[in-house]
Each structure stands twice: as structure tokens, then as C-alpha cells.
PDB file of C-alpha atoms in Angstrom:
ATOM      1  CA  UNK A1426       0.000   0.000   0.000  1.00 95.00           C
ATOM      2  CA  UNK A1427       1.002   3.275  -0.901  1.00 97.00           C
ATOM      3  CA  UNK A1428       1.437   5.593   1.909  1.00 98.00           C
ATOM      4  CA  UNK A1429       0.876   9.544   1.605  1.00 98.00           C
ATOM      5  CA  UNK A1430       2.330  12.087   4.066  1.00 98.00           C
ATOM      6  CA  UNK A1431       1.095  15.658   3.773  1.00 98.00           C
ATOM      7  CA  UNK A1432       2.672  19.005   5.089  1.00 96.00           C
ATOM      8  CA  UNK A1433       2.183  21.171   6.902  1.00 97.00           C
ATOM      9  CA  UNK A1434      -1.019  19.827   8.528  1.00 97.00           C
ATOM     10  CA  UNK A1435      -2.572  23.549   8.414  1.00 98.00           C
ATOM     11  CA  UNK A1436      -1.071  26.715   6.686  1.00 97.00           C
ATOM     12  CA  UNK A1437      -2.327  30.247   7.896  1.00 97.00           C
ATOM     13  CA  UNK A1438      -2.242  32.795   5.278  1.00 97.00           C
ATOM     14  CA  UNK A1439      -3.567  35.764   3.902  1.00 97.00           C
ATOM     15  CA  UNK A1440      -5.624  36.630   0.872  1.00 97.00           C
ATOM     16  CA  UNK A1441      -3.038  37.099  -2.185  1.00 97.00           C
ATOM     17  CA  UNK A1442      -0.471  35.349  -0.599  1.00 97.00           C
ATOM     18  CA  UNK A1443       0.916  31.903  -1.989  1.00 98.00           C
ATOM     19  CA  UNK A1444       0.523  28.502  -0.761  1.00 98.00           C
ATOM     20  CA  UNK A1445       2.507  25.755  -1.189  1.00 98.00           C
ATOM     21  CA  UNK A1446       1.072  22.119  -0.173  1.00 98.00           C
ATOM     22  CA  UNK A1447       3.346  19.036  -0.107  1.00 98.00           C
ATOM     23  CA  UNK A1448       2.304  15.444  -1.166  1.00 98.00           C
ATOM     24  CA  UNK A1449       4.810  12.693  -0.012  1.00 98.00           C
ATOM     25  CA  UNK A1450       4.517   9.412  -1.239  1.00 98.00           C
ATOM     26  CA  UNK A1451       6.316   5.892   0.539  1.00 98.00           C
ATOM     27  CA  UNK A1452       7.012   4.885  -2.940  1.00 97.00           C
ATOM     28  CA  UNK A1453       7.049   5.806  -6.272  1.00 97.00           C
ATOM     29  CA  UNK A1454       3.736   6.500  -8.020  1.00 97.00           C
ATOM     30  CA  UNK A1455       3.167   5.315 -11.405  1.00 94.00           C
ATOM     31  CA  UNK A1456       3.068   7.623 -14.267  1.00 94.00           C
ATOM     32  CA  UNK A1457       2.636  10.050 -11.900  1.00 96.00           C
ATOM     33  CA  UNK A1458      -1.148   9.054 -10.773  1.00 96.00           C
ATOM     34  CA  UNK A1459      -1.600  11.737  -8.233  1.00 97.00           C
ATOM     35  CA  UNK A1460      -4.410  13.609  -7.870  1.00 98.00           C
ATOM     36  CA  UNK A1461      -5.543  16.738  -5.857  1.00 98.00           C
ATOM     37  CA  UNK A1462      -8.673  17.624  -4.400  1.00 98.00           C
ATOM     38  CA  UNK A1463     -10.441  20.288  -2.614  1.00 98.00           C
ATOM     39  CA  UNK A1464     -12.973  20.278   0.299  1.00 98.00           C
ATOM     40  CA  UNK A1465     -15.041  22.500   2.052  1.00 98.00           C
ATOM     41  CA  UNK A1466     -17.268  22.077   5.572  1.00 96.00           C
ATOM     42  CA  UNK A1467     -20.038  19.983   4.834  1.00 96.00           C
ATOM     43  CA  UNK A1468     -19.502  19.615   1.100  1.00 97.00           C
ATOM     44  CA  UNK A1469     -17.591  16.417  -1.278  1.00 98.00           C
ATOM     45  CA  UNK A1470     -13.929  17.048  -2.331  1.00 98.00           C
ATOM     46  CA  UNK A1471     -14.180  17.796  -5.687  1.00 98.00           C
ATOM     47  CA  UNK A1472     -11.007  17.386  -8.144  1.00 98.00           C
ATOM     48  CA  UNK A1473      -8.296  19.506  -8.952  1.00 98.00           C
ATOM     49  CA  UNK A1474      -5.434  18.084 -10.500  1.00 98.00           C
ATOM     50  CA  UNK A1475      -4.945  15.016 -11.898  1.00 97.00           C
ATOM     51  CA  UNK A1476      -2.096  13.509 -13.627  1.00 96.00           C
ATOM     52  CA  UNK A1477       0.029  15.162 -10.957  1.00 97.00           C
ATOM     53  CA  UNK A1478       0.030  18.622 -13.073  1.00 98.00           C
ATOM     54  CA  UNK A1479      -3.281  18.738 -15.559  1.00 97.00           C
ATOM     55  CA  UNK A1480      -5.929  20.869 -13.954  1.00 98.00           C
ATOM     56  CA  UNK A1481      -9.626  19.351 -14.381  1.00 97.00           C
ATOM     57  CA  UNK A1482     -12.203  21.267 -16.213  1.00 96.00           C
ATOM     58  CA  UNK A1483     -13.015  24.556 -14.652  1.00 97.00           C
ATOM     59  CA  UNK A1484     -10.265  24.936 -12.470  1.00 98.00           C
ATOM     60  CA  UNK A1485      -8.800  28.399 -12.293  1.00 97.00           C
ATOM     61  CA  UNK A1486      -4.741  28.808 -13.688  1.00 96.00           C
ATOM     62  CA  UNK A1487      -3.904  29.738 -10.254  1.00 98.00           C
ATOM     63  CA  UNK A1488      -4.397  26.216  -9.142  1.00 98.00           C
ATOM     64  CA  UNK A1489      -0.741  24.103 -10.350  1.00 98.00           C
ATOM     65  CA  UNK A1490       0.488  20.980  -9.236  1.00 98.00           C
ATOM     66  CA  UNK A1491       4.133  19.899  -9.924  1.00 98.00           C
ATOM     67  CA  UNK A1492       6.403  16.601  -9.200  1.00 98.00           C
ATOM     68  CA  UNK A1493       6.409  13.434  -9.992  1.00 97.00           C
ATOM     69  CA  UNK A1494       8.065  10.108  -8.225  1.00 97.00           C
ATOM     70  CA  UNK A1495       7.460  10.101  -4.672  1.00 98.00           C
ATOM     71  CA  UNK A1496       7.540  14.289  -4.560  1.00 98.00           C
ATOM     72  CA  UNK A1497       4.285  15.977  -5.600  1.00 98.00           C
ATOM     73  CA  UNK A1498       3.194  20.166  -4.589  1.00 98.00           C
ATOM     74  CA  UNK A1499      -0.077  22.103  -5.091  1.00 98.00           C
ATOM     75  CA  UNK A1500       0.417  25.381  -5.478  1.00 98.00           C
ATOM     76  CA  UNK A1501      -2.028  28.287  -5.361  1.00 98.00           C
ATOM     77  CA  UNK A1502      -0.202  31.593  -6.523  1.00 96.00           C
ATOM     78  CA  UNK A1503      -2.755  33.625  -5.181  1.00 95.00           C
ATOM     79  CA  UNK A1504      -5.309  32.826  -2.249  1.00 97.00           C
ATOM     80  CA  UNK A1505      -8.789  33.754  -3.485  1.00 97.00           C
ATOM     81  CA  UNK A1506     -11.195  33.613  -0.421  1.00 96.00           C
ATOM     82  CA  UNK A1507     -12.948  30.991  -1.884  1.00 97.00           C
ATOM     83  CA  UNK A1508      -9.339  28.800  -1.591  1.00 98.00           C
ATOM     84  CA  UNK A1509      -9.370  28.241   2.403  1.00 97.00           C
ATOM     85  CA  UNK A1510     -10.690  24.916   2.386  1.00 98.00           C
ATOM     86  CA  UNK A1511      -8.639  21.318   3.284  1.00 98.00           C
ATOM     87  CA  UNK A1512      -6.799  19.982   0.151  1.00 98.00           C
ATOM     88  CA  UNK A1513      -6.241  16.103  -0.741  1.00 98.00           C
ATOM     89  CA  UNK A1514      -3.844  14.163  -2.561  1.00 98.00           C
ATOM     90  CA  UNK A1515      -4.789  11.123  -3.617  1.00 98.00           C
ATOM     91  CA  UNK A1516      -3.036   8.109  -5.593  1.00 98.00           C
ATOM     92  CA  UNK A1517      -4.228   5.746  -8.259  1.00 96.00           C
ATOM     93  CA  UNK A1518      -1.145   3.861  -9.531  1.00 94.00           C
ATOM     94  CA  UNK A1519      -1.838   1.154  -7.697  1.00 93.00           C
ATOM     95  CA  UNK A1520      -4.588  -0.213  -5.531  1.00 92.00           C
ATOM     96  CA  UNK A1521      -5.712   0.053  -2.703  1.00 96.00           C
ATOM     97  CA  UNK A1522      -5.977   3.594  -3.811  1.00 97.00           C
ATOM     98  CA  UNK A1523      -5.001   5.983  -1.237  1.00 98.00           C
ATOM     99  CA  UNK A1524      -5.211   9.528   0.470  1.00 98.00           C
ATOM    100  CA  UNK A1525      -3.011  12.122   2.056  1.00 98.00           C
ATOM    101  CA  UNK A1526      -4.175  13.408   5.852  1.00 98.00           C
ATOM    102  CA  UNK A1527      -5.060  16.428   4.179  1.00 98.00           C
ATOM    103  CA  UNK A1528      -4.081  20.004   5.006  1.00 98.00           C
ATOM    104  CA  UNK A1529      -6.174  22.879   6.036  1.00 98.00           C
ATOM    105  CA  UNK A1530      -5.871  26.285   3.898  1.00 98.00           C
ATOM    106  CA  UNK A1531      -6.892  28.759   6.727  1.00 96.00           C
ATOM    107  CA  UNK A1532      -7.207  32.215   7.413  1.00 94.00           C
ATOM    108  CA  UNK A1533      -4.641  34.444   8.931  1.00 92.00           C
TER     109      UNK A1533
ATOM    110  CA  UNK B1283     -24.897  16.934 -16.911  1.00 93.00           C
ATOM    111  CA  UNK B1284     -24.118  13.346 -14.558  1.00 96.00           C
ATOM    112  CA  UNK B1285     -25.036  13.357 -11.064  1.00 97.00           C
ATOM    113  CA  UNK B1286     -24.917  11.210  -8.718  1.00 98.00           C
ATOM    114  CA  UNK B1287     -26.806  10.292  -5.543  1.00 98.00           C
ATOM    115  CA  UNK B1288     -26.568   8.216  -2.996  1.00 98.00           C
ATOM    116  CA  UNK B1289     -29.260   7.305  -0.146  1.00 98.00           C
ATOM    117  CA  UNK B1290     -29.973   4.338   2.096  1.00 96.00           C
ATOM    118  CA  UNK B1291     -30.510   3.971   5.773  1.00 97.00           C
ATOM    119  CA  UNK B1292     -28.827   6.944   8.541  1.00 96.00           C
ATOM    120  CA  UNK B1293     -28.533   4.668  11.400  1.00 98.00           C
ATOM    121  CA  UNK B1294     -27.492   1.116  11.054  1.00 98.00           C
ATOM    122  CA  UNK B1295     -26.907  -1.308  14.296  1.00 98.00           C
ATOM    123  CA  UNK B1296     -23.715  -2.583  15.271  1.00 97.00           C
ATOM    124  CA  UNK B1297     -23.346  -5.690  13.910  1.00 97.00           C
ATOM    125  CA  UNK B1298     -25.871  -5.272  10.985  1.00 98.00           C
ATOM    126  CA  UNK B1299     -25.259  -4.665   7.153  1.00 98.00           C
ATOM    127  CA  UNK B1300     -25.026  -1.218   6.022  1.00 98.00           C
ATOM    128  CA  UNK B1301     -26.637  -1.068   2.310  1.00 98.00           C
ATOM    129  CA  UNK B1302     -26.017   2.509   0.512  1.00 98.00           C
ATOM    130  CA  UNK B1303     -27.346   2.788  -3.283  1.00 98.00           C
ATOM    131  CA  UNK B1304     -25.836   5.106  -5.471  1.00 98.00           C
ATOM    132  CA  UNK B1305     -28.006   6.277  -8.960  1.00 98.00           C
ATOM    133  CA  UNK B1306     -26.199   7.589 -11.399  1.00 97.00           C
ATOM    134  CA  UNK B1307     -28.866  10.361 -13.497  1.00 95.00           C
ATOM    135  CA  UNK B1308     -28.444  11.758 -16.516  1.00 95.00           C
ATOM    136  CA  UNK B1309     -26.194   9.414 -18.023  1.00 93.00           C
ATOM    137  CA  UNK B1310     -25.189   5.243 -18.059  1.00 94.00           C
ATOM    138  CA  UNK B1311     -23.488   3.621 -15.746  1.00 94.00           C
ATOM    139  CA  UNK B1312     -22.633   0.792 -18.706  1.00 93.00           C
ATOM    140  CA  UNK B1313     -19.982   2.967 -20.101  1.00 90.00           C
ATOM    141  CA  UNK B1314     -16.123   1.611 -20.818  1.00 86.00           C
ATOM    142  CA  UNK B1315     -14.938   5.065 -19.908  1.00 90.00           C
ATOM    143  CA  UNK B1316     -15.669   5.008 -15.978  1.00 94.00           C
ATOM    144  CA  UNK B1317     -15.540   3.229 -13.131  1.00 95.00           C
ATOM    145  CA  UNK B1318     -17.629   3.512 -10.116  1.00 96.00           C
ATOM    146  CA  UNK B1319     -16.292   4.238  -6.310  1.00 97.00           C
ATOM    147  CA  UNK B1320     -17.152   4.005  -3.240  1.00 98.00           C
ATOM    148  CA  UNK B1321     -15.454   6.587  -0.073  1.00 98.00           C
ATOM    149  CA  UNK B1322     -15.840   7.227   2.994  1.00 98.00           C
ATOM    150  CA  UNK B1323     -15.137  10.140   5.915  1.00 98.00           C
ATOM    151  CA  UNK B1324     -15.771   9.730   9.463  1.00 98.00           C
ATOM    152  CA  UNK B1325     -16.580  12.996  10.883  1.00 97.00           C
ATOM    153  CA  UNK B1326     -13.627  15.398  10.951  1.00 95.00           C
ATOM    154  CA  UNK B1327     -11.531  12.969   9.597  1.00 97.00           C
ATOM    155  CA  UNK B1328     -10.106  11.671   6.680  1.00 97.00           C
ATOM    156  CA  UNK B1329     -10.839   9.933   3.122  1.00 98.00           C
ATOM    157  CA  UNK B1330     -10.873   6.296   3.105  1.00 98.00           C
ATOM    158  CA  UNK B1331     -11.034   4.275  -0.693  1.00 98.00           C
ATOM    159  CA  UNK B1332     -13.671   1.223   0.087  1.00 98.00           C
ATOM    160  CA  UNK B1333     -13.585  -0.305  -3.426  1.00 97.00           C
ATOM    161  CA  UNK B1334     -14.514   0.625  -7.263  1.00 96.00           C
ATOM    162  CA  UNK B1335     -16.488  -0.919  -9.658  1.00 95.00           C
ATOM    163  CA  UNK B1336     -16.625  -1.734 -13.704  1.00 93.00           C
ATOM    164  CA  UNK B1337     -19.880  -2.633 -14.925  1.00 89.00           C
ATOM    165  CA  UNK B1338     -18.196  -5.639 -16.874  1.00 87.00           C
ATOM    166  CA  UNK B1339     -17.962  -6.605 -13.275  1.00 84.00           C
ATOM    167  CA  UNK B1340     -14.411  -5.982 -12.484  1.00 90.00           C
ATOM    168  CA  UNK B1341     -14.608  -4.938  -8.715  1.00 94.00           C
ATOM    169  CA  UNK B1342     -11.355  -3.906  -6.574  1.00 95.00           C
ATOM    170  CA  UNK B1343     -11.575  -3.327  -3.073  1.00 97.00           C
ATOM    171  CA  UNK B1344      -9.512  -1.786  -0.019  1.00 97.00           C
ATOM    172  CA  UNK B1345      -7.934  -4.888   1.613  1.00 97.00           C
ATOM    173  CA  UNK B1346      -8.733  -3.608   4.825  1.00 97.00           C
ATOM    174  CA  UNK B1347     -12.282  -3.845   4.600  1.00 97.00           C
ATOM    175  CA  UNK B1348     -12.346  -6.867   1.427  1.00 96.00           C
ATOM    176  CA  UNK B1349     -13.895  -9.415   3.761  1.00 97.00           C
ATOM    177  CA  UNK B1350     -16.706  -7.283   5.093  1.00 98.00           C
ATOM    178  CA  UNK B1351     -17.677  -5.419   1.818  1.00 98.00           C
ATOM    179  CA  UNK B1352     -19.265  -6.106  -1.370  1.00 97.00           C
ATOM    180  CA  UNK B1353     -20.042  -3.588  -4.521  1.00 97.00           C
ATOM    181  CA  UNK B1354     -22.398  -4.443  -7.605  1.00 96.00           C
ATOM    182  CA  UNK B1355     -24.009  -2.531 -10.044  1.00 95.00           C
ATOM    183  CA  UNK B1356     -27.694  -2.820 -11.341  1.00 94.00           C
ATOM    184  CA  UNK B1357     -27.649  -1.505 -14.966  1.00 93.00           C
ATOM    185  CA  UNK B1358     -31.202  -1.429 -15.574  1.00 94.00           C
ATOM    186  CA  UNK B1359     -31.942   0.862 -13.026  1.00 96.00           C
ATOM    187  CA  UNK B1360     -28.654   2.655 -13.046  1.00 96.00           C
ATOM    188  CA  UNK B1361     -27.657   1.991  -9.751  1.00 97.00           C
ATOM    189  CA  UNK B1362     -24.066   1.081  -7.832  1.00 97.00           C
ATOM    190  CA  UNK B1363     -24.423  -0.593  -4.506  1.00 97.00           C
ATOM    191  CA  UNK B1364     -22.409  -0.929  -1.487  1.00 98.00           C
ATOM    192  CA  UNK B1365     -23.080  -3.707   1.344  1.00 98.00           C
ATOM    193  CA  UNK B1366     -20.757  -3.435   4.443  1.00 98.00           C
ATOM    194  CA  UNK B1367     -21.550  -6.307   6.887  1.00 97.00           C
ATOM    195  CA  UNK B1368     -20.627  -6.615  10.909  1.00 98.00           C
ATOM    196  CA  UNK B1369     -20.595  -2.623  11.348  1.00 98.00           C
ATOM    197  CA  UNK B1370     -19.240  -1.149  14.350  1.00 98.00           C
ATOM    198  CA  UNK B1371     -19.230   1.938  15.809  1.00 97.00           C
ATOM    199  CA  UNK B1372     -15.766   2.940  13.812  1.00 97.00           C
ATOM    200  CA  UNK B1373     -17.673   2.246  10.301  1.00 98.00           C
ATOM    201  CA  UNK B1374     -19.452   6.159  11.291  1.00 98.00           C
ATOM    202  CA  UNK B1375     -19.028   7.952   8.253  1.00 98.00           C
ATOM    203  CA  UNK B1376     -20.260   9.593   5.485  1.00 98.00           C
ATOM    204  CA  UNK B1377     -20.375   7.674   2.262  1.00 98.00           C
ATOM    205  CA  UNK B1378     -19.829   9.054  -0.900  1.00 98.00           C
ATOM    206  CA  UNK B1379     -20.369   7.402  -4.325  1.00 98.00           C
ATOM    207  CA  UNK B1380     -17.865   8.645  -7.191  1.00 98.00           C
ATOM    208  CA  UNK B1381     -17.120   8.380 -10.736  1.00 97.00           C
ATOM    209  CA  UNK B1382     -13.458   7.435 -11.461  1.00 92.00           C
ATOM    210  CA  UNK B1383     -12.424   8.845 -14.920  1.00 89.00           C
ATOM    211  CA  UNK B1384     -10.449   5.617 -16.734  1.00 85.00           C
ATOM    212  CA  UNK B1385     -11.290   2.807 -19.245  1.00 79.00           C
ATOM    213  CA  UNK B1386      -8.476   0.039 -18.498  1.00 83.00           C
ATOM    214  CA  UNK B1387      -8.064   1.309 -14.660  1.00 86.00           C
ATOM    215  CA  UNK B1388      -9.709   3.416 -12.524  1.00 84.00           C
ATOM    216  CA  UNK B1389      -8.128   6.765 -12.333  1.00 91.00           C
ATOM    217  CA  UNK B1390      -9.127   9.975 -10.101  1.00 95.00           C
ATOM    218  CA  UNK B1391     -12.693  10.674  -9.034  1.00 97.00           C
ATOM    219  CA  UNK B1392     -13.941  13.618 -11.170  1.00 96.00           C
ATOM    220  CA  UNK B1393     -17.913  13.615  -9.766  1.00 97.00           C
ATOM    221  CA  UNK B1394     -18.549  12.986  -6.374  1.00 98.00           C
ATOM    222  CA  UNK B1395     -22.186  12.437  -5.188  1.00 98.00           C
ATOM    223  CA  UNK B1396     -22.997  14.563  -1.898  1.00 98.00           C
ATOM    224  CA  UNK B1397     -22.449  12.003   0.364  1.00 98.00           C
ATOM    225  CA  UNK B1398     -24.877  10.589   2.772  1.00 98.00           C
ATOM    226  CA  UNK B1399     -24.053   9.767   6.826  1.00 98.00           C
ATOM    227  CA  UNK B1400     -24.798   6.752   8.194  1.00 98.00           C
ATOM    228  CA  UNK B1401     -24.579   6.666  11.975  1.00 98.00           C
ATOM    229  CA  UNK B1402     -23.652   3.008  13.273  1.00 98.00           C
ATOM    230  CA  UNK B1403     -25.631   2.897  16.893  1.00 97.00           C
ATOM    231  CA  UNK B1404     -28.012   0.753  19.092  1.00 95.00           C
TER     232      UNK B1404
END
């Protein structure tokens, strides 16, 4: 089973400023299978990224992800209030397919 | 546009089987191009994969629940179901249904249903 570590667990920061969320994998994903996803209270994740770096339909540009091997970053360039929210990566190289802890976008 | 839905029983009984239904609307569930997944979140928690579905019948699961959970589809009423059996308290969560973009393996979840909490108590 493929284990994901995320950091930090929670990242304060202001509207405008840049976040950078780190996926961590326990071994190497295949073809770079990672996905992100984002979820707010009370509502499903719904997908970001997949492919570790194609944004899904919709997505704003200021939504990138990057890496690929056991490495893998989401990064917002510039935090729209509607951005503080928990984020998920998620794996599908191999099964069982798995998720990150998650990390919580918050206010400053 | 495809949405999905998934309902069932809120409170189950420790011990019982916890049976979720997922319908898939405006669009097939017999389609080569998806497969159809099962998650779930205890409250404030995490995501947990249960298992994923191909109409052709190809079914993976999460080895951690394999023995207690089974997922089949019912293509002529466009449905995807989910049996858990023996539920205890720790099986609290909500349940979501999703559609995993792929055709020879499932790949991310693109449309998630709302999700639906079922409560395991006496």
C-alpha cells in the first residue's frame, strides 16, 4: 500500500499570498497518478489536478500541481477567499488507492 | 450533466449490514470510460477508498475492509451498490459514491455524489 504524508497539517495565510502544499509518497507512483482535491465544511472534495500537473475542467490557472516520483506540490499563486478549504492528494497507480491526511488552507 | 446520488438507511446497528445505493442520473453507468467508487469520511476525519467498480464486473476493493464489503451494479436501473456487513461503531461515516475517470483502470474521481451519513448505533 502506498502511503501519503502531507505538510504542513494547516497553513495560515492571507488573501493574495501563496501557498505551497506538499504530497509525499512511501514509494514511487506510477506515471505520476496523483491527484488533488479540494474540500469545504459539509460539502464532497471535488477534483483539482490530476495527472500530478493537468488541472480538471473549470479549475482556475492559479491552481498548479508539480512533481512526480514520490515528490508531488499544489500550489495556489494567489489565495482567493474561496481557496481556504482542506486539500487532498490522492493516488491511483496502484490499488488500494489511497489519500493524504489532508491540510487545512486557513485564514490568517 | 451526470449526477450522482446516494441514499440508504442513517442509522445502522452494530453488527448489521449497512446497504447505501448510489443512482447515477443523466447518463449510463454501462460505459467503458468510468468506473464507479465508493469513499468514505468519518466525521472530521479523513478519506478512506472502500472499493470501485466496472460494470463488466471488475470490482477492486480496499484490503482492509475486502472481507466485510461487497459492490455491484444494477444496470437497468442505473444503480451502484455498497453492502458493508458486521458494522461497528468505527464504520461512522459519510459515504460518498464517485465516478473514477479511466477505461483500463480506474483513475481519479472527477464527480462525487454529496455524500450521505450513516450513523452506526443501538
Amino acid at each position: 500500500e502506498i502511503v501519503l504524508t502531507q505538510s504542513p497539517g494547516t497553513l495560515s495565510l492571507s488573501p493574495g499570498e501563496r501557498a505551497t502544499l506538499s504530497c509525499r509518497a512511501s514509494q514511487t507512483i506510477k506515471n505520476s497518478y496523483l491527484a488533488w482535491y479540494q474540500q469545504k465544511p459539509g460539502q464532497a472534495p471535488s477534483l483539482l489536478i490530476y495527472g500530478a500537473s493537468s488541472r480538471a475542467t473549470g479549475i482556475p490557472d492559479r491552481f498548479s500541481g508539480s512533481g512526480s516520483g514520490t515528490d508531488f506540490t499544489l500550489t495556489i499563486t494567489r489565495l482567493e477567499p474561496e481557496d481556504f478549504a482542506l486539500y487532498y492528494c490522492q493516488q491511483y497507480g496502484g490499488s488500494p488507492f489511497t489519500f493524504g491526511p489532508g491540510t487545512k488552507v486557513d485564514i490568517k | 450533466q451526470m449526477q450522482l446520488q446516494e441514499s440508504g438507511p442513517g442509522l445502522v446497528k452494530p453488527s448489521e449490514t449497512l446497504s447505501l445505493t448510489c443512482t447515477v442520473s443523466s447518463g449510463s453507468i454501462k460505459t467503458s470510460s468510468y468506473y464507479w467508487g465508493w469513499i468514505r469520511q468519518p466525521p472530521g476525519k479523513g478519506l478512506e477508498w472502500i472499493g470501485t467498480l466496472h460494470y463488466s464486473g471488475n470490482t477492486y476493493y480496499n484490503p482492509s475492509l475486502q472481507s466485510r464489503v461487497t459492490i455491484s451494479a444494477d444496470t437497468s436501473k442505473n444503480q451502484v451498490s455498497l453492502k458493508l456487513n458486521s458494522v461497528s461503531a468505527p464504520d461512522t461515516a459519510v459515504y460518498y459514491c464517485a465516478r473514477h475517470r479511466g477505461s483500463s483502470w480506474p483513475w481519479f474521481f472527477d464527480l462525487w455524489g454529496r455524500g450521505t451519513l450513516v450513523t452506526v448505533s443501538s
